[in-house]
C-alpha positions as a printed Julia matrix, in Angstrom:
214×3 Matrix{Float64}:
 -6.28    9.42  -13.92
 -2.86   10.43  -13.35
 -0.55    7.4   -13.56
  1.21    8.46  -10.05
 -1.99    8.69   -8.22
 -2.96    5.51   -9.51
  0.3     3.96   -8.36
  0.15    5.86   -5.0
 -3.25    4.14   -4.63
 -2.17    0.64   -5.61
  1.17    1.05   -3.29
 -1.23    2.02   -0.23
 -3.7    -0.66   -1.11
 -0.91   -3.49   -1.43
  1.43   -2.23    1.3
 -1.37   -2.23    3.87
 -2.56   -5.83    2.59
  0.79   -6.84    2.85
  0.56   -5.89    6.84
 -1.3    -9.1     7.17
  1.24  -11.51    5.7
  2.67  -12.14    9.08
 -0.82  -13.46   10.06
 -0.28  -17.07    8.97
  3.22  -16.83   11.06
  1.61  -16.01   14.33
 -1.29  -18.18   13.89
  1.02  -21.32   13.73
  2.94  -19.67   16.8
 -0.4   -19.44   18.44
 -1.44  -23.14   17.69
  2.12  -24.29   18.86
  2.18  -21.75   22.03
  5.84  -21.07   21.15
  7.76  -18.69   18.64
 10.43  -21.82   18.37
 12.65  -21.32   15.27
 10.56  -17.86   14.08
 12.99  -15.17   14.21
 12.16  -11.91   15.81
 14.41   -9.62   13.91
 12.11   -9.15   10.71
  9.17   -7.97   13.39
 11.43   -5.82   15.23
 12.78   -4.32   12.13
  9.02   -3.64   10.74
  8.32   -1.84   13.98
 11.42    0.5    13.91
 11.6     1.29   10.02
  7.4     1.81   10.57
  8.05    4.46   13.39
 10.98    5.97   11.24
  8.74    6.09    8.28
  6.02    8.02   10.06
  8.5    10.83   11.13
  9.82   10.92    7.74
  6.55   11.15    5.9
  5.44   13.95    8.16
  8.36   16.13    7.22
  7.75   15.24    3.61
  4.05   15.81    3.9
  3.95   12.34    1.94
  0.31   11.04    2.43
  1.14    7.92    1.07
  4.02    7.02    3.54
  2.17    8.31    6.38
 -0.94    6.28    5.37
  1.03    2.92    5.02
  3.6     3.38    8.01
  0.26    4.5    10.51
 -1.04    0.81    9.7
  2.13   -0.56    9.77
  2.8     0.49   13.01
 -0.16   -0.94   14.48
  0.07   -4.2    12.88
  4.09   -4.28   14.14
  2.81   -3.49   17.37
  0.31   -6.17   17.47
  3.22   -8.86   15.93
  5.83   -7.69   18.43
  3.55   -7.86   21.48
  2.27  -11.79   20.24
  5.9   -12.52   19.96
  6.95  -11.24   23.21
  3.9   -13.19   24.82
  4.84  -16.42   23.02
  8.64  -16.23   23.01
 10.51  -19.19   23.9
 13.66  -16.74   24.57
 11.65  -13.84   26.84
 14.87  -12.31   27.9
 16.56  -12.07   24.71
 13.33  -10.71   22.82
 12.98   -8.21   25.52
 16.55   -6.56   25.21
 16.36   -6.43   21.77
 13.05   -4.6    22.15
 14.59   -2.28   24.86
 17.74   -1.59   22.75
 15.54   -0.27   19.66
 13.33    1.76   21.88
 16.68    3.57   23.55
 17.76    4.09   19.86
 14.67    5.72   18.53
 14.42    7.96   21.64
 18.09    8.51   21.32
 17.77    9.36   17.52
 14.66   11.71   18.51
 16.58   13.9    20.94
 19.64   14.37   18.68
 17.58   15.49   16.06
 15.52   17.83   18.15
 18.18   18.93   20.31
 21.43   19.48   17.87
 20.13   19.67   14.56
 18.35   22.87   13.88
 18.2    23.42    9.93
 15.21   21.76    8.82
 16.83   20.33    5.51
 19.14   19.09    7.74
 17.01   16.9    10.2
 15.28   15.75    6.94
 18.42   14.57    5.18
 19.71   12.48    8.13
 16.23   11.34    9.36
 15.9    10.26    5.29
 19.49    8.44    5.55
 18.39    6.54    8.84
 14.9     5.64    7.34
 16.74    4.34    4.23
 18.61    2.09    6.38
 15.71    0.93    8.39
 13.74    0.1     5.39
 17.17   -1.96    4.03
 17.3    -3.6     7.34
 13.65   -4.27    7.43
 13.78   -5.89    3.97
 16.83   -7.78    4.87
 16.46   -9.14    7.99
 14.26  -12.27    7.12
 17.69  -13.73    4.99
 19.74  -12.63    7.92
 20.08  -16.53    9.12
 20.56  -17.76    5.13
 24.01  -19.12    5.97
 22.58  -21.12    8.74
 19.72  -22.4     6.62
 22.16  -23.29    3.95
 23.97  -25.58    6.68
 21.08  -27.18    7.76
 19.51  -27.47    4.16
 15.88  -26.16    5.22
 14.47  -22.81    5.1
 12.65  -23.22    8.44
 11.74  -19.57    9.91
 11.1   -18.34    6.7
  7.27  -17.8     5.2
  6.04  -17.79    1.64
  3.44  -14.98    2.69
  5.93  -12.45    4.11
  8.44  -13.19    1.14
  5.72  -12.35   -0.78
  4.84   -9.3     0.77
  8.04   -7.6     0.76
  9.11   -8.83   -2.9
  5.7    -7.24   -4.4
  5.65   -4.03   -1.81
  9.13   -3.32   -2.38
  8.58   -3.46   -6.5
  5.76   -0.99   -5.74
  8.0     1.64   -3.61
 10.9     1.61   -6.26
  8.45    2.44   -8.94
  6.7     5.05   -6.49
  9.93    6.27   -5.42
 10.99    6.81   -8.76
  7.89    8.89   -9.56
  7.94   11.17   -6.99
 12.1    11.61   -7.26
 12.63   10.31   -3.59
 15.83    8.0    -3.61
 14.82    7.41    0.35
 12.48    5.37   -0.89
 13.68    4.0    -4.19
 17.07    2.58   -3.34
 16.11    0.68   -0.01
 13.5    -1.1    -1.49
 15.71   -2.51   -4.03
 17.08   -4.54   -1.44
 13.24   -5.52   -0.51
 13.18   -6.97   -4.14
 16.72   -8.92   -3.64
 15.21  -10.17   -0.36
 12.02  -11.54   -1.77
 13.96  -13.36   -4.42
 16.42  -14.98   -1.86
 13.58  -16.24    0.16
 11.84  -17.45   -3.01
 15.11  -19.53   -3.68
 15.13  -20.76   -0.44
 11.72  -21.51    0.0
 12.1   -23.7    -3.37
 15.5   -25.04   -3.13
 15.04  -26.13    0.61
 11.76  -26.9     1.63
 11.16  -26.81    5.86
 11.57  -30.02    7.6
  7.99  -29.96    8.54
  6.74  -29.59    4.96
  8.96  -32.46    3.83
  7.2   -34.64    6.29
  3.66  -33.43    5.49
  4.56  -34.03    1.52
  5.34  -37.54    2.66
Protein backbone atom coordinates (compact mmCIF):
# COMPACT_ATOMS: atom_id res chain seq x y z
CA UNK A 1 0.00 0.00 0.00
CA UNK A 2 1.26 3.48 -0.89
CA UNK A 3 2.46 5.23 2.27
CA UNK A 4 0.61 8.45 1.40
CA UNK A 5 -2.64 6.49 1.09
CA UNK A 6 -1.96 4.79 4.42
CA UNK A 7 -1.15 8.13 6.04
CA UNK A 8 -4.34 9.67 4.63
CA UNK A 9 -6.47 6.86 6.06
CA UNK A 10 -4.82 7.08 9.47
CA UNK A 11 -5.27 10.87 9.40
CA UNK A 12 -8.97 10.50 8.57
CA UNK A 13 -9.61 7.95 11.33
CA UNK A 14 -7.66 9.79 14.03
CA UNK A 15 -9.08 13.20 13.12
CA UNK A 16 -12.66 11.90 13.13
CA UNK A 17 -12.01 10.24 16.50
CA UNK A 18 -10.51 13.48 17.82
CA UNK A 19 -13.80 15.25 17.19
CA UNK A 20 -15.16 13.30 20.13
CA UNK A 21 -12.43 14.75 22.36
CA UNK A 22 -14.89 17.41 23.54
CA UNK A 23 -17.40 14.84 24.81
CA UNK A 24 -15.89 14.56 28.33
CA UNK A 25 -16.07 18.35 28.62
CA UNK A 26 -19.72 18.46 27.62
CA UNK A 27 -20.63 15.52 29.81
CA UNK A 28 -19.29 17.56 32.73
CA UNK A 29 -21.18 20.66 31.50
CA UNK A 30 -24.43 18.68 31.26
CA UNK A 31 -23.84 17.20 34.72
CA UNK A 32 -23.29 20.66 36.24
CA UNK A 33 -25.98 22.31 34.14
CA UNK A 34 -23.70 25.21 33.22
CA UNK A 35 -20.56 25.95 31.20
CA UNK A 36 -18.95 27.72 34.20
CA UNK A 37 -15.28 28.42 33.33
CA UNK A 38 -15.21 26.40 30.09
CA UNK A 39 -14.25 28.79 27.22
CA UNK A 40 -16.48 28.97 24.13
CA UNK A 41 -13.70 30.06 21.77
CA UNK A 42 -12.20 26.60 21.03
CA UNK A 43 -15.58 25.21 19.96
CA UNK A 44 -16.49 28.29 17.94
CA UNK A 45 -13.08 28.23 16.27
CA UNK A 46 -13.61 24.57 15.41
CA UNK A 47 -16.96 25.36 13.79
CA UNK A 48 -15.57 28.20 11.68
CA UNK A 49 -12.42 26.28 10.76
CA UNK A 50 -14.35 23.21 9.60
CA UNK A 51 -16.63 25.42 7.51
CA UNK A 52 -13.61 26.88 5.74
CA UNK A 53 -12.04 23.44 5.48
CA UNK A 54 -15.01 22.06 3.56
CA UNK A 55 -14.86 24.91 1.02
CA UNK A 56 -11.10 24.56 0.55
CA UNK A 57 -11.31 20.77 0.25
CA UNK A 58 -13.93 21.09 -2.50
CA UNK A 59 -11.70 23.45 -4.46
CA UNK A 60 -8.64 21.22 -4.04
CA UNK A 61 -10.67 18.03 -4.61
CA UNK A 62 -9.07 16.70 -1.42
CA UNK A 63 -11.26 13.82 -0.22
CA UNK A 64 -9.30 13.47 3.03
CA UNK A 65 -9.88 17.06 4.13
CA UNK A 66 -13.47 16.98 2.87
CA UNK A 67 -14.28 13.87 4.92
CA UNK A 68 -12.81 15.09 8.19
CA UNK A 69 -14.21 18.62 7.76
CA UNK A 70 -17.66 17.18 7.06
CA UNK A 71 -17.63 15.14 10.24
CA UNK A 72 -16.03 18.06 12.06
CA UNK A 73 -18.78 20.51 11.11
CA UNK A 74 -21.42 18.08 12.39
CA UNK A 75 -19.67 17.64 15.74
CA UNK A 76 -18.89 21.36 15.99
CA UNK A 77 -22.54 22.19 15.39
CA UNK A 78 -23.54 19.83 18.21
CA UNK A 79 -20.93 21.31 20.56
CA UNK A 80 -21.86 24.92 19.76
CA UNK A 81 -25.58 24.17 20.20
CA UNK A 82 -25.01 22.47 23.55
CA UNK A 83 -22.74 25.29 24.71
CA UNK A 84 -25.33 27.88 23.77
CA UNK A 85 -28.02 25.93 25.65
CA UNK A 86 -25.98 25.56 28.86
CA UNK A 87 -24.04 28.83 28.62
CA UNK A 88 -23.81 30.92 31.76
CA UNK A 89 -23.31 33.96 29.49
CA UNK A 90 -25.88 33.43 26.76
CA UNK A 91 -25.71 37.02 25.48
CA UNK A 92 -21.94 36.99 25.03
CA UNK A 93 -21.97 33.51 23.47
CA UNK A 94 -24.74 34.49 21.03
CA UNK A 95 -22.88 37.64 19.96
CA UNK A 96 -19.68 35.71 19.27
CA UNK A 97 -21.63 33.17 17.22
CA UNK A 98 -23.43 35.91 15.28
CA UNK A 99 -20.20 37.77 14.49
CA UNK A 100 -18.65 34.53 13.22
CA UNK A 101 -21.66 33.86 11.00
CA UNK A 102 -21.52 37.35 9.51
CA UNK A 103 -17.78 36.96 8.87
CA UNK A 104 -18.28 33.62 7.08
CA UNK A 105 -21.03 34.91 4.79
CA UNK A 106 -19.20 38.18 4.11
CA UNK A 107 -16.09 36.33 2.98
CA UNK A 108 -18.20 33.97 0.86
CA UNK A 109 -19.86 36.88 -0.96
CA UNK A 110 -16.46 38.53 -1.41
CA UNK A 111 -15.01 35.44 -3.09
CA UNK A 112 -18.04 34.80 -5.29
CA UNK A 113 -18.72 38.42 -6.16
CA UNK A 114 -15.32 40.08 -6.51
CA UNK A 115 -12.68 37.39 -7.05
CA UNK A 116 -13.08 35.79 -10.47
CA UNK A 117 -9.87 33.88 -11.13
CA UNK A 118 -10.13 30.30 -9.69
CA UNK A 119 -6.45 30.28 -8.73
CA UNK A 120 -6.90 33.55 -6.81
CA UNK A 121 -9.97 32.19 -5.05
CA UNK A 122 -8.05 29.07 -4.03
CA UNK A 123 -5.05 31.09 -2.84
CA UNK A 124 -7.13 33.52 -0.76
CA UNK A 125 -9.36 30.78 0.62
CA UNK A 126 -6.27 28.75 1.49
CA UNK A 127 -4.79 31.71 3.35
CA UNK A 128 -7.99 32.20 5.35
CA UNK A 129 -8.28 28.47 6.10
CA UNK A 130 -4.68 28.50 7.31
CA UNK A 131 -5.48 31.37 9.67
CA UNK A 132 -8.64 29.58 10.86
CA UNK A 133 -6.78 26.34 11.55
CA UNK A 134 -4.15 28.28 13.48
CA UNK A 135 -6.86 30.08 15.44
CA UNK A 136 -8.63 26.81 16.23
CA UNK A 137 -5.40 25.23 17.46
CA UNK A 138 -4.37 28.21 19.59
CA UNK A 139 -7.86 28.96 20.99
CA UNK A 140 -7.50 26.64 24.02
CA UNK A 141 -4.39 28.48 25.20
CA UNK A 142 -5.76 31.99 24.62
CA UNK A 143 -6.23 32.44 28.36
CA UNK A 144 -2.92 30.93 29.48
CA UNK A 145 -1.87 34.27 30.98
CA UNK A 146 -4.90 34.24 33.28
CA UNK A 147 -4.26 30.58 34.14
CA UNK A 148 -0.69 31.40 35.13
CA UNK A 149 -1.96 34.17 37.42
CA UNK A 150 -4.48 31.78 39.01
CA UNK A 151 -1.94 28.93 38.90
CA UNK A 152 -4.71 26.65 37.72
CA UNK A 153 -5.36 24.89 34.41
CA UNK A 154 -9.13 24.95 34.98
CA UNK A 155 -10.79 25.30 31.58
CA UNK A 156 -8.30 23.04 29.80
CA UNK A 157 -9.05 19.43 28.92
CA UNK A 158 -6.55 16.59 28.58
CA UNK A 159 -8.73 14.91 25.94
CA UNK A 160 -8.90 18.07 23.81
CA UNK A 161 -5.15 18.72 24.24
CA UNK A 162 -4.41 15.18 23.08
CA UNK A 163 -6.82 15.47 20.14
CA UNK A 164 -5.16 18.69 18.96
CA UNK A 165 -1.62 17.42 19.44
CA UNK A 166 -2.01 14.02 17.76
CA UNK A 167 -4.12 15.21 14.83
CA UNK A 168 -1.82 18.18 14.23
CA UNK A 169 1.22 15.88 14.02
CA UNK A 170 -0.60 13.78 11.43
CA UNK A 171 -1.73 16.82 9.41
CA UNK A 172 1.83 18.15 9.35
CA UNK A 173 2.98 14.85 7.83
CA UNK A 174 0.02 14.68 5.43
CA UNK A 175 0.53 18.29 4.33
CA UNK A 176 4.17 17.53 3.55
CA UNK A 177 3.16 14.36 1.68
CA UNK A 178 0.69 16.19 -0.61
CA UNK A 179 2.81 19.36 -0.77
CA UNK A 180 0.16 21.64 0.74
CA UNK A 181 1.52 24.39 3.00
CA UNK A 182 -2.03 25.40 3.93
CA UNK A 183 -2.24 22.14 5.86
CA UNK A 184 1.38 21.87 7.01
CA UNK A 185 2.22 25.28 8.49
CA UNK A 186 -0.99 25.92 10.50
CA UNK A 187 -0.83 22.39 11.91
CA UNK A 188 2.51 23.23 13.52
CA UNK A 189 0.58 25.62 15.76
CA UNK A 190 -1.48 22.63 16.93
CA UNK A 191 1.67 20.76 17.96
CA UNK A 192 2.77 23.84 19.91
CA UNK A 193 -0.68 24.32 21.45
CA UNK A 194 -0.87 20.69 22.55
CA UNK A 195 2.52 20.87 24.23
CA UNK A 196 1.57 24.09 26.06
CA UNK A 197 -1.68 22.52 27.26
CA UNK A 198 0.15 19.41 28.47
CA UNK A 199 2.56 21.63 30.40
CA UNK A 200 -0.25 23.64 31.98
CA UNK A 201 -2.24 20.54 32.93
CA UNK A 202 0.84 18.96 34.49
CA UNK A 203 2.20 22.06 36.21
CA UNK A 204 -1.07 23.67 37.37
CA UNK A 205 -3.78 21.06 38.04
CA UNK A 206 -7.28 22.52 38.34
CA UNK A 207 -8.53 23.13 41.87
CA UNK A 208 -11.28 20.54 41.41
CA UNK A 209 -8.71 17.82 40.62
CA UNK A 210 -6.56 18.89 43.57
CA UNK A 211 -9.53 18.58 45.90
CA UNK A 212 -10.33 15.10 44.57
CA UNK A 213 -6.71 14.09 44.99
CA UNK A 214 -6.79 15.16 48.62
